[in-house]
Amino acid sequence: MIKLFTHTDLDGFGCAVLAKLAFENVDIEYVDYDEVNAAVSAYLSVATKEDIIYITDISISEAVAEEIEKRDLKVFLMDHHPTAVGLRKHDWCTVKIYGHDETIKTSGTELFYKRLITTDLLKPTDALTSFVSIVRDWDTWRWKELGEAGLDSKNINELFYTYGVEDFLSRCMMQIQSGKFPKYSDMDRKLLEIKQKEFEAYFAEKDKSMIHMDLLGHPCGVVFAERFISELGNKLSSLHPECDFIVMIDATDQTISYRTVKDNIDLGKEIAAKVGGGGHPMAAGSSFSHDIVVEFIKKIFRSENV
């Protein structure tokens, strides 16, 4: 059995695409920060020596890592988040922030791709390399530095959330196998046009409703949002330099996303990690229980800055 635990965002999804291309049969489980430890631990209790377990674009706790150390299992973890560097002491964990030249940040998809290539489980193609680069550039926000050349990353992320995981996974695999990625249909282009207009209206609404408050010693902006998370957070942060970062609460999914355009704060280590989450210096996330959101709302209404 090939088992893949991967994150729920585009980078985690990129790992799922690679796994589908590399293995005839693979069981994929998408997990978020508050789910990964329980999910991996549960699978360890039934795993056999014949299983190969991959954990990509997300890390596990040291307790779960020690549990793996006690078992004679084939486990490989690949993550690129600074919050995972402590796992480097385990020889089955690959945690890298940058690629081979130390100038371009890497991603879970790129790390998994390199492993599959070096172990002859995948053969590199132009389409496959393009897919990996586009996903990496979105996840590390390098696409913002590339101008027009970076728009494919933004578009692919938008289509990923528009079509949904399974539908878009099939589309990506078909394009990669055909030898060209990305290929936009007329429907894709129309959807992207509609989504851009929706975002502009959504942003105006959230900008008006944003609450200013202090969180863990930092001035920040707080909004309730369930769509356009990365783009919304980046634009709000850019337009509100008085905020160190933006907090976006999705009450339906019980997740919190953090975004900043400043380089003097590490959201993954200083903010998200303190509430059980993780991520990058400029983009991170965490989850919360019903009790936590009730207390958070109480704090908002007690804030003198409302």
PDB file of C-alpha atoms in Angstrom:
ATOM      1  CA  MET A   1       0.000   0.000   0.000  1.00  0.00           C
ATOM      2  CA  ILE A   2       1.210   3.470  -0.910  1.00  0.00           C
ATOM      3  CA  LYS A   3      -0.197   6.017   1.547  1.00  0.00           C
ATOM      4  CA  LEU A   4       0.080   9.785   1.142  1.00  0.00           C
ATOM      5  CA  PHE A   5      -0.765  12.344   3.803  1.00  0.00           C
ATOM      6  CA  THR A   6      -0.684  15.817   2.306  1.00  0.00           C
ATOM      7  CA  HIS A   7      -1.843  19.345   3.066  1.00  0.00           C
ATOM      8  CA  THR A   8      -5.164  20.746   1.889  1.00  0.00           C
ATOM      9  CA  ASP A   9      -3.880  23.717  -0.153  1.00  0.00           C
ATOM     10  CA  LEU A  10      -2.584  23.902  -3.739  1.00  0.00           C
ATOM     11  CA  ASP A  11       0.908  22.765  -2.731  1.00  0.00           C
ATOM     12  CA  GLY A  12      -0.480  19.732  -0.929  1.00  0.00           C
ATOM     13  CA  PHE A  13      -2.697  19.050  -3.927  1.00  0.00           C
ATOM     14  CA  GLY A  14       0.384  19.239  -6.183  1.00  0.00           C
ATOM     15  CA  CYS A  15       1.869  16.368  -4.194  1.00  0.00           C
ATOM     16  CA  ALA A  16      -1.324  14.368  -4.778  1.00  0.00           C
ATOM     17  CA  VAL A  17      -1.034  14.913  -8.553  1.00  0.00           C
ATOM     18  CA  LEU A  18       2.565  13.647  -8.490  1.00  0.00           C
ATOM     19  CA  ALA A  19       1.563  10.604  -6.450  1.00  0.00           C
ATOM     20  CA  LYS A  20      -1.217   9.740  -8.912  1.00  0.00           C
ATOM     21  CA  LEU A  21       1.268   9.999 -11.785  1.00  0.00           C
ATOM     22  CA  ALA A  22       3.955   7.950 -10.022  1.00  0.00           C
ATOM     23  CA  PHE A  23       1.899   5.134  -8.496  1.00  0.00           C
ATOM     24  CA  GLU A  24      -0.778   2.913  -9.972  1.00  0.00           C
ATOM     25  CA  ASN A  25      -2.520   2.661  -6.613  1.00  0.00           C
ATOM     26  CA  VAL A  26      -2.177   5.278  -3.896  1.00  0.00           C
ATOM     27  CA  ASP A  27      -4.427   6.182  -0.983  1.00  0.00           C
ATOM     28  CA  ILE A  28      -4.418   9.969  -0.506  1.00  0.00           C
ATOM     29  CA  GLU A  29      -5.574  11.657   2.680  1.00  0.00           C
ATOM     30  CA  TYR A  30      -5.740  15.464   2.810  1.00  0.00           C
ATOM     31  CA  VAL A  31      -5.038  16.776   6.319  1.00  0.00           C
ATOM     32  CA  ASP A  32      -4.754  20.159   7.975  1.00  0.00           C
ATOM     33  CA  TYR A  33      -2.477  21.183  10.846  1.00  0.00           C
ATOM     34  CA  ASP A  34      -4.866  20.080  13.581  1.00  0.00           C
ATOM     35  CA  GLU A  35      -5.597  16.738  11.892  1.00  0.00           C
ATOM     36  CA  VAL A  36      -2.250  15.417  10.720  1.00  0.00           C
ATOM     37  CA  ASN A  37      -0.957  13.973  14.001  1.00  0.00           C
ATOM     38  CA  ALA A  38      -4.116  12.019  14.758  1.00  0.00           C
ATOM     39  CA  ALA A  39      -4.420  10.817  11.145  1.00  0.00           C
ATOM     40  CA  VAL A  40      -0.822   9.598  10.894  1.00  0.00           C
ATOM     41  CA  SER A  41      -0.907   8.018  14.345  1.00  0.00           C
ATOM     42  CA  ALA A  42      -4.124   6.154  13.481  1.00  0.00           C
ATOM     43  CA  TYR A  43      -2.607   4.801  10.281  1.00  0.00           C
ATOM     44  CA  LEU A  44       0.558   3.683  12.072  1.00  0.00           C
ATOM     45  CA  SER A  45      -1.549   1.383  14.236  1.00  0.00           C
ATOM     46  CA  VAL A  46      -2.615  -0.643  11.180  1.00  0.00           C
ATOM     47  CA  ALA A  47       0.370  -0.141   8.854  1.00  0.00           C
ATOM     48  CA  THR A  48       2.484  -3.103   7.751  1.00  0.00           C
ATOM     49  CA  LYS A  49       6.125  -3.426   6.696  1.00  0.00           C
ATOM     50  CA  GLU A  50       4.971  -3.563   3.069  1.00  0.00           C
ATOM     51  CA  ASP A  51       3.426  -0.097   3.259  1.00  0.00           C
ATOM     52  CA  ILE A  52       5.220   3.026   2.072  1.00  0.00           C
ATOM     53  CA  ILE A  53       4.039   6.186   3.806  1.00  0.00           C
ATOM     54  CA  TYR A  54       4.666   9.691   2.446  1.00  0.00           C
ATOM     55  CA  ILE A  55       3.922  12.860   4.415  1.00  0.00           C
ATOM     56  CA  THR A  56       4.178  15.964   2.243  1.00  0.00           C
ATOM     57  CA  ASP A  57       3.837  19.734   2.674  1.00  0.00           C
ATOM     58  CA  ILE A  58       2.948  19.326   6.336  1.00  0.00           C
ATOM     59  CA  SER A  59       4.798  18.147   9.425  1.00  0.00           C
ATOM     60  CA  ILE A  60       4.048  16.007  12.443  1.00  0.00           C
ATOM     61  CA  SER A  61       4.756  16.423  16.128  1.00  0.00           C
ATOM     62  CA  GLU A  62       7.900  15.038  17.733  1.00  0.00           C
ATOM     63  CA  ALA A  63       5.710  12.560  19.637  1.00  0.00           C
ATOM     64  CA  VAL A  64       4.409  11.063  16.377  1.00  0.00           C
ATOM     65  CA  ALA A  65       7.938  11.094  14.935  1.00  0.00           C
ATOM     66  CA  GLU A  66       9.145   9.099  17.941  1.00  0.00           C
ATOM     67  CA  GLU A  67       6.271   6.686  17.409  1.00  0.00           C
ATOM     68  CA  ILE A  68       7.494   6.142  13.849  1.00  0.00           C
ATOM     69  CA  GLU A  69      11.062   5.612  15.081  1.00  0.00           C
ATOM     70  CA  LYS A  70       9.873   2.685  17.174  1.00  0.00           C
ATOM     71  CA  ARG A  71       8.325   0.939  14.173  1.00  0.00           C
ATOM     72  CA  ASP A  72      10.028  -0.861  11.284  1.00  0.00           C
ATOM     73  CA  LEU A  73       8.141   1.107   8.627  1.00  0.00           C
ATOM     74  CA  LYS A  74       9.025   2.928   5.409  1.00  0.00           C
ATOM     75  CA  VAL A  75       8.094   6.559   6.096  1.00  0.00           C
ATOM     76  CA  PHE A  76       9.272   9.636   4.206  1.00  0.00           C
ATOM     77  CA  LEU A  77       8.383  13.184   5.252  1.00  0.00           C
ATOM     78  CA  MET A  78       9.021  16.193   2.991  1.00  0.00           C
ATOM     79  CA  ASP A  79       8.172  19.674   4.212  1.00  0.00           C
ATOM     80  CA  HIS A  80       9.400  23.196   3.530  1.00  0.00           C
ATOM     81  CA  HIS A  81       7.914  25.129   6.443  1.00  0.00           C
ATOM     82  CA  PRO A  82      10.318  26.668   8.985  1.00  0.00           C
ATOM     83  CA  THR A  83       8.179  25.257  11.801  1.00  0.00           C
ATOM     84  CA  ALA A  84       9.259  21.744  10.740  1.00  0.00           C
ATOM     85  CA  VAL A  85      13.058  22.189  10.981  1.00  0.00           C
ATOM     86  CA  GLY A  86      13.206  20.314  14.283  1.00  0.00           C
ATOM     87  CA  LEU A  87      12.353  17.097  12.418  1.00  0.00           C
ATOM     88  CA  ARG A  88      15.629  17.226  10.482  1.00  0.00           C
ATOM     89  CA  LYS A  89      17.237  15.030  13.159  1.00  0.00           C
ATOM     90  CA  HIS A  90      15.271  12.085  11.764  1.00  0.00           C
ATOM     91  CA  ASP A  91      16.935  10.624   8.667  1.00  0.00           C
ATOM     92  CA  TRP A  92      13.569   9.919   7.003  1.00  0.00           C
ATOM     93  CA  CYS A  93      12.571  13.593   7.196  1.00  0.00           C
ATOM     94  CA  THR A  94      13.557  16.082   4.496  1.00  0.00           C
ATOM     95  CA  VAL A  95      12.937  19.663   5.587  1.00  0.00           C
ATOM     96  CA  LYS A  96      14.265  22.355   3.268  1.00  0.00           C
ATOM     97  CA  ILE A  97      13.280  25.999   3.015  1.00  0.00           C
ATOM     98  CA  TYR A  98      15.233  26.767  -0.164  1.00  0.00           C
ATOM     99  CA  GLY A  99      16.040  24.888  -3.353  1.00  0.00           C
ATOM    100  CA  HIS A 100      19.515  23.852  -4.451  1.00  0.00           C
ATOM    101  CA  ASP A 101      20.782  27.394  -5.140  1.00  0.00           C
ATOM    102  CA  GLU A 102      19.622  28.907  -1.814  1.00  0.00           C
ATOM    103  CA  THR A 103      17.937  31.823  -3.609  1.00  0.00           C
ATOM    104  CA  ILE A 104      14.504  30.436  -4.514  1.00  0.00           C
ATOM    105  CA  LYS A 105      12.279  28.992  -1.811  1.00  0.00           C
ATOM    106  CA  THR A 106      11.090  25.465  -2.415  1.00  0.00           C
ATOM    107  CA  SER A 107       7.718  23.804  -1.776  1.00  0.00           C
ATOM    108  CA  GLY A 108       6.268  20.472  -0.731  1.00  0.00           C
ATOM    109  CA  THR A 109       5.427  19.665  -4.352  1.00  0.00           C
ATOM    110  CA  GLU A 110       8.974  20.415  -5.498  1.00  0.00           C
ATOM    111  CA  LEU A 111      10.571  18.360  -2.704  1.00  0.00           C
ATOM    112  CA  PHE A 112       8.289  15.394  -3.448  1.00  0.00           C
ATOM    113  CA  TYR A 113       8.965  15.751  -7.185  1.00  0.00           C
ATOM    114  CA  LYS A 114      12.732  15.639  -6.643  1.00  0.00           C
ATOM    115  CA  ARG A 115      12.411  12.497  -4.551  1.00  0.00           C
ATOM    116  CA  LEU A 116      10.226  10.761  -7.144  1.00  0.00           C
ATOM    117  CA  ILE A 117      12.671  11.728  -9.907  1.00  0.00           C
ATOM    118  CA  THR A 118      15.798  10.598  -8.056  1.00  0.00           C
ATOM    119  CA  THR A 119      14.183   7.275  -7.163  1.00  0.00           C
ATOM    120  CA  ASP A 120      13.074   6.727 -10.803  1.00  0.00           C
ATOM    121  CA  LEU A 121       9.406   6.756  -9.912  1.00  0.00           C
ATOM    122  CA  LEU A 122       8.775   9.669 -12.287  1.00  0.00           C
ATOM    123  CA  LYS A 123      10.455  10.877 -15.444  1.00  0.00           C
ATOM    124  CA  PRO A 124      10.863  14.652 -15.872  1.00  0.00           C
ATOM    125  CA  THR A 125       9.008  16.327 -18.740  1.00  0.00           C
ATOM    126  CA  ASP A 126       8.536  19.962 -19.691  1.00  0.00           C
ATOM    127  CA  ALA A 127       4.864  19.818 -18.693  1.00  0.00           C
ATOM    128  CA  LEU A 128       5.634  18.206 -15.340  1.00  0.00           C
ATOM    129  CA  THR A 129       8.418  20.673 -14.571  1.00  0.00           C
ATOM    130  CA  SER A 130       6.091  23.549 -15.470  1.00  0.00           C
ATOM    131  CA  PHE A 131       3.390  22.204 -13.141  1.00  0.00           C
ATOM    132  CA  VAL A 132       5.828  21.895 -10.224  1.00  0.00           C
ATOM    133  CA  SER A 133       7.238  25.397 -10.788  1.00  0.00           C
ATOM    134  CA  ILE A 134       3.793  26.998 -11.034  1.00  0.00           C
ATOM    135  CA  VAL A 135       2.660  25.385  -7.773  1.00  0.00           C
ATOM    136  CA  ARG A 136       5.911  26.290  -6.019  1.00  0.00           C
ATOM    137  CA  ASP A 137       5.780  29.911  -7.162  1.00  0.00           C
ATOM    138  CA  TRP A 138       2.238  30.289  -5.876  1.00  0.00           C
ATOM    139  CA  ASP A 139       2.937  28.722  -2.496  1.00  0.00           C
ATOM    140  CA  THR A 140       6.098  30.746  -1.866  1.00  0.00           C
ATOM    141  CA  TRP A 141       4.604  33.956  -3.327  1.00  0.00           C
ATOM    142  CA  ARG A 142       7.436  34.143  -5.850  1.00  0.00           C
ATOM    143  CA  TRP A 143       4.759  34.686  -8.499  1.00  0.00           C
ATOM    144  CA  LYS A 144       4.326  38.251  -7.216  1.00  0.00           C
ATOM    145  CA  GLU A 145       7.937  38.997  -8.221  1.00  0.00           C
ATOM    146  CA  LEU A 146       7.544  37.558 -11.726  1.00  0.00           C
ATOM    147  CA  GLY A 147       4.977  39.995 -13.102  1.00  0.00           C
ATOM    148  CA  GLU A 148       3.080  38.623 -16.111  1.00  0.00           C
ATOM    149  CA  ALA A 149       5.129  35.428 -15.947  1.00  0.00           C
ATOM    150  CA  GLY A 150       3.678  34.701 -12.515  1.00  0.00           C
ATOM    151  CA  LEU A 151       0.009  34.946 -13.457  1.00  0.00           C
ATOM    152  CA  ASP A 152      -0.234  31.229 -14.266  1.00  0.00           C
ATOM    153  CA  SER A 153       0.344  30.486 -10.566  1.00  0.00           C
ATOM    154  CA  LYS A 154      -2.503  32.781  -9.525  1.00  0.00           C
ATOM    155  CA  ASN A 155      -4.782  31.347 -12.222  1.00  0.00           C
ATOM    156  CA  ILE A 156      -4.056  27.728 -11.350  1.00  0.00           C
ATOM    157  CA  ASN A 157      -4.768  28.347  -7.674  1.00  0.00           C
ATOM    158  CA  GLU A 158      -8.060  30.023  -8.587  1.00  0.00           C
ATOM    159  CA  LEU A 159      -9.111  27.151 -10.845  1.00  0.00           C
ATOM    160  CA  PHE A 160      -8.104  24.629  -8.169  1.00  0.00           C
ATOM    161  CA  TYR A 161     -10.599  26.111  -5.729  1.00  0.00           C
ATOM    162  CA  THR A 162     -13.206  26.659  -8.446  1.00  0.00           C
ATOM    163  CA  TYR A 163     -13.267  23.125  -9.834  1.00  0.00           C
ATOM    164  CA  GLY A 164     -12.536  21.265  -6.603  1.00  0.00           C
ATOM    165  CA  VAL A 165      -9.850  18.703  -5.805  1.00  0.00           C
ATOM    166  CA  GLU A 166     -10.952  15.621  -7.746  1.00  0.00           C
ATOM    167  CA  ASP A 167     -12.107  17.417 -10.898  1.00  0.00           C
ATOM    168  CA  PHE A 168      -9.035  19.622 -11.103  1.00  0.00           C
ATOM    169  CA  LEU A 169      -6.713  16.717 -10.286  1.00  0.00           C
ATOM    170  CA  SER A 170      -8.014  14.891 -13.357  1.00  0.00           C
ATOM    171  CA  ARG A 171      -7.607  18.034 -15.482  1.00  0.00           C
ATOM    172  CA  CYS A 172      -4.008  18.529 -14.344  1.00  0.00           C
ATOM    173  CA  MET A 173      -3.071  14.899 -14.960  1.00  0.00           C
ATOM    174  CA  MET A 174      -4.566  14.965 -18.458  1.00  0.00           C
ATOM    175  CA  GLN A 175      -2.682  18.133 -19.368  1.00  0.00           C
ATOM    176  CA  ILE A 176       0.630  16.892 -17.946  1.00  0.00           C
ATOM    177  CA  GLN A 177       0.274  13.570 -19.756  1.00  0.00           C
ATOM    178  CA  SER A 178      -0.599  15.398 -23.000  1.00  0.00           C
ATOM    179  CA  GLY A 179       2.712  17.270 -22.784  1.00  0.00           C
ATOM    180  CA  LYS A 180       1.495  20.826 -22.077  1.00  0.00           C
ATOM    181  CA  PHE A 181       0.702  22.525 -18.786  1.00  0.00           C
ATOM    182  CA  PRO A 182      -1.148  24.767 -18.321  1.00  0.00           C
ATOM    183  CA  LYS A 183      -3.762  24.762 -21.068  1.00  0.00           C
ATOM    184  CA  TYR A 184      -6.709  27.122 -20.581  1.00  0.00           C
ATOM    185  CA  SER A 185     -10.058  26.353 -22.128  1.00  0.00           C
ATOM    186  CA  ASP A 186     -12.536  29.080 -23.040  1.00  0.00           C
ATOM    187  CA  MET A 187     -14.467  28.050 -19.933  1.00  0.00           C
ATOM    188  CA  ASP A 188     -11.350  28.481 -17.783  1.00  0.00           C
ATOM    189  CA  ARG A 189     -10.736  31.989 -19.086  1.00  0.00           C
ATOM    190  CA  LYS A 190     -14.352  33.009 -18.558  1.00  0.00           C
ATOM    191  CA  LEU A 191     -14.312  31.643 -15.001  1.00  0.00           C
ATOM    192  CA  LEU A 192     -11.098  33.535 -14.224  1.00  0.00           C
ATOM    193  CA  GLU A 193     -12.640  36.756 -15.528  1.00  0.00           C
ATOM    194  CA  ILE A 194     -15.734  36.270 -13.377  1.00  0.00           C
ATOM    195  CA  LYS A 195     -13.651  35.388 -10.314  1.00  0.00           C
ATOM    196  CA  GLN A 196     -11.567  38.558 -10.655  1.00  0.00           C
ATOM    197  CA  LYS A 197     -14.716  40.701 -10.637  1.00  0.00           C
ATOM    198  CA  GLU A 198     -16.015  38.755  -7.626  1.00  0.00           C
ATOM    199  CA  PHE A 199     -12.747  39.306  -5.777  1.00  0.00           C
ATOM    200  CA  GLU A 200     -12.790  43.061  -6.348  1.00  0.00           C
ATOM    201  CA  ALA A 201     -16.279  43.303  -4.848  1.00  0.00           C
ATOM    202  CA  TYR A 202     -15.373  40.908  -2.018  1.00  0.00           C
ATOM    203  CA  PHE A 203     -12.232  42.862  -1.173  1.00  0.00           C
ATOM    204  CA  ALA A 204     -14.126  46.163  -0.949  1.00  0.00           C
ATOM    205  CA  GLU A 205     -16.605  44.541   1.472  1.00  0.00           C
ATOM    206  CA  LYS A 206     -13.904  43.019   3.706  1.00  0.00           C
ATOM    207  CA  ASP A 207     -11.804  46.176   3.714  1.00  0.00           C
ATOM    208  CA  LYS A 208     -14.758  48.096   5.166  1.00  0.00           C
ATOM    209  CA  SER A 209     -15.498  45.452   7.810  1.00  0.00           C
ATOM    210  CA  MET A 210     -11.909  44.839   8.992  1.00  0.00           C
ATOM    211  CA  ILE A 211     -11.380  45.195  12.742  1.00  0.00           C
ATOM    212  CA  HIS A 212      -8.110  46.625  14.114  1.00  0.00           C
ATOM    213  CA  MET A 213      -6.761  45.015  17.282  1.00  0.00           C
ATOM    214  CA  ASP A 214      -3.611  43.731  19.002  1.00  0.00           C
ATOM    215  CA  LEU A 215      -2.757  40.034  18.887  1.00  0.00           C
ATOM    216  CA  LEU A 216       0.279  38.530  20.638  1.00  0.00           C
ATOM    217  CA  GLY A 217       1.840  41.953  20.859  1.00  0.00           C
ATOM    218  CA  HIS A 218       1.265  42.919  17.230  1.00  0.00           C
ATOM    219  CA  PRO A 219      -1.228  45.336  15.656  1.00  0.00           C
ATOM    220  CA  CYS A 220      -3.269  43.415  13.121  1.00  0.00           C
ATOM    221  CA  GLY A 221      -6.409  43.516  11.042  1.00  0.00           C
ATOM    222  CA  VAL A 222      -9.091  40.879  11.556  1.00  0.00           C
ATOM    223  CA  VAL A 223     -11.781  39.873   9.062  1.00  0.00           C
ATOM    224  CA  PHE A 224     -14.179  36.983   8.747  1.00  0.00           C
ATOM    225  CA  ALA A 225     -13.517  35.488   5.326  1.00  0.00           C
ATOM    226  CA  GLU A 226     -13.986  32.149   3.597  1.00  0.00           C
ATOM    227  CA  ARG A 227     -12.904  33.006   0.034  1.00  0.00           C
ATOM    228  CA  PHE A 228      -9.892  34.424  -1.818  1.00  0.00           C
ATOM    229  CA  ILE A 229      -7.814  33.944   1.332  1.00  0.00           C
ATOM    230  CA  SER A 230      -4.276  34.441   0.001  1.00  0.00           C
ATOM    231  CA  GLU A 231      -5.111  37.260  -2.377  1.00  0.00           C
ATOM    232  CA  LEU A 232      -7.329  39.015   0.163  1.00  0.00           C
ATOM    233  CA  GLY A 233      -4.725  38.800   2.928  1.00  0.00           C
ATOM    234  CA  ASN A 234      -1.940  40.041   0.698  1.00  0.00           C
ATOM    235  CA  LYS A 235      -3.928  43.023  -0.602  1.00  0.00           C
ATOM    236  CA  LEU A 236      -5.249  44.030   2.831  1.00  0.00           C
ATOM    237  CA  SER A 237      -1.746  43.811   4.277  1.00  0.00           C
ATOM    238  CA  SER A 238      -0.348  45.933   1.445  1.00  0.00           C
ATOM    239  CA  LEU A 239      -3.016  48.616   1.860  1.00  0.00           C
ATOM    240  CA  HIS A 240      -2.807  48.723   5.669  1.00  0.00           C
ATOM    241  CA  PRO A 241       0.856  49.204   6.666  1.00  0.00           C
ATOM    242  CA  GLU A 242      -0.294  50.039  10.187  1.00  0.00           C
ATOM    243  CA  CYS A 243      -1.057  46.310  10.581  1.00  0.00           C
ATOM    244  CA  ASP A 244       1.780  43.832  11.071  1.00  0.00           C
ATOM    245  CA  PHE A 245      -0.411  41.129   9.579  1.00  0.00           C
ATOM    246  CA  ILE A 246      -3.947  40.211   8.599  1.00  0.00           C
ATOM    247  CA  VAL A 247      -6.014  37.533  10.353  1.00  0.00           C
ATOM    248  CA  MET A 248      -8.763  35.870   8.309  1.00  0.00           C
ATOM    249  CA  ILE A 249     -11.241  33.698  10.201  1.00  0.00           C
ATOM    250  CA  ASP A 250     -13.315  31.093   8.393  1.00  0.00           C
ATOM    251  CA  ALA A 251     -16.003  30.226  10.933  1.00  0.00           C
ATOM    252  CA  THR A 252     -17.485  27.492   8.728  1.00  0.00           C
ATOM    253  CA  ASP A 253     -14.266  25.487   8.306  1.00  0.00           C
ATOM    254  CA  GLN A 254     -12.966  26.618  11.717  1.00  0.00           C
ATOM    255  CA  THR A 255      -9.642  27.755  10.271  1.00  0.00           C
ATOM    256  CA  ILE A 256      -7.585  30.913  10.656  1.00  0.00           C
ATOM    257  CA  SER A 257      -5.231  32.217   7.975  1.00  0.00           C
ATOM    258  CA  TYR A 258      -2.482  34.771   8.588  1.00  0.00           C
ATOM    259  CA  ARG A 259      -0.857  36.909   5.879  1.00  0.00           C
ATOM    260  CA  THR A 260       1.699  39.719   5.856  1.00  0.00           C
ATOM    261  CA  VAL A 261       3.853  41.606   3.368  1.00  0.00           C
ATOM    262  CA  LYS A 262       6.386  42.566   6.051  1.00  0.00           C
ATOM    263  CA  ASP A 263       9.653  40.715   6.591  1.00  0.00           C
ATOM    264  CA  ASN A 264      10.157  41.579  10.270  1.00  0.00           C
ATOM    265  CA  ILE A 265       7.721  38.968  11.558  1.00  0.00           C
ATOM    266  CA  ASP A 266       7.568  35.194  11.156  1.00  0.00           C
ATOM    267  CA  LEU A 267       3.883  34.266  11.118  1.00  0.00           C
ATOM    268  CA  GLY A 268       4.615  30.543  11.166  1.00  0.00           C
ATOM    269  CA  LYS A 269       6.794  30.612  14.292  1.00  0.00           C
ATOM    270  CA  GLU A 270       5.606  33.704  16.161  1.00  0.00           C
ATOM    271  CA  ILE A 271       1.852  33.446  15.588  1.00  0.00           C
ATOM    272  CA  ALA A 272       0.470  30.213  14.092  1.00  0.00           C
ATOM    273  CA  ALA A 273       2.765  27.819  15.982  1.00  0.00           C
ATOM    274  CA  LYS A 274       1.560  29.243  19.293  1.00  0.00           C
ATOM    275  CA  VAL A 275      -1.986  28.102  18.550  1.00  0.00           C
ATOM    276  CA  GLY A 276      -1.186  24.692  17.073  1.00  0.00           C
ATOM    277  CA  GLY A 277      -0.689  25.750  13.476  1.00  0.00           C
ATOM    278  CA  GLY A 278       2.264  26.411  11.221  1.00  0.00           C
ATOM    279  CA  GLY A 279       3.396  27.778   7.910  1.00  0.00           C
ATOM    280  CA  HIS A 280       5.724  30.305   6.354  1.00  0.00           C
ATOM    281  CA  PRO A 281       7.021  33.629   7.697  1.00  0.00           C
ATOM    282  CA  MET A 282       4.562  35.543   5.493  1.00  0.00           C
ATOM    283  CA  ALA A 283       1.710  33.018   5.190  1.00  0.00           C
ATOM    284  CA  ALA A 284       0.508  30.634   7.872  1.00  0.00           C
ATOM    285  CA  GLY A 285      -2.594  28.992   9.242  1.00  0.00           C
ATOM    286  CA  SER A 286      -4.197  27.253  12.195  1.00  0.00           C
ATOM    287  CA  SER A 287      -7.485  25.699  13.217  1.00  0.00           C
ATOM    288  CA  PHE A 288      -9.721  26.337  16.178  1.00  0.00           C
ATOM    289  CA  SER A 289     -12.505  24.752  18.197  1.00  0.00           C
ATOM    290  CA  HIS A 290     -15.935  26.215  18.834  1.00  0.00           C
ATOM    291  CA  ASP A 291     -14.836  27.311  22.329  1.00  0.00           C
ATOM    292  CA  ILE A 292     -11.853  29.202  20.921  1.00  0.00           C
ATOM    293  CA  VAL A 293     -13.919  31.165  18.418  1.00  0.00           C
ATOM    294  CA  VAL A 294     -16.393  32.128  21.153  1.00  0.00           C
ATOM    295  CA  GLU A 295     -13.541  33.485  23.302  1.00  0.00           C
ATOM    296  CA  PHE A 296     -12.021  35.247  20.287  1.00  0.00           C
ATOM    297  CA  ILE A 297     -15.304  36.973  19.475  1.00  0.00           C
ATOM    298  CA  LYS A 298     -15.602  38.065  23.110  1.00  0.00           C
ATOM    299  CA  LYS A 299     -12.104  39.542  22.904  1.00  0.00           C
ATOM    300  CA  ILE A 300     -13.028  41.457  19.755  1.00  0.00           C
ATOM    301  CA  PHE A 301     -16.031  43.034  21.440  1.00  0.00           C
ATOM    302  CA  ARG A 302     -13.977  43.869  24.527  1.00  0.00           C
ATOM    303  CA  SER A 303     -11.279  45.519  22.395  1.00  0.00           C
ATOM    304  CA  GLU A 304     -10.980  49.278  22.790  1.00  0.00           C
ATOM    305  CA  ASN A 305      -9.994  49.453  19.100  1.00  0.00           C
ATOM    306  CA  VAL A 306     -13.348  48.280  17.740  1.00  0.00           C
TER     307      VAL A 306
END
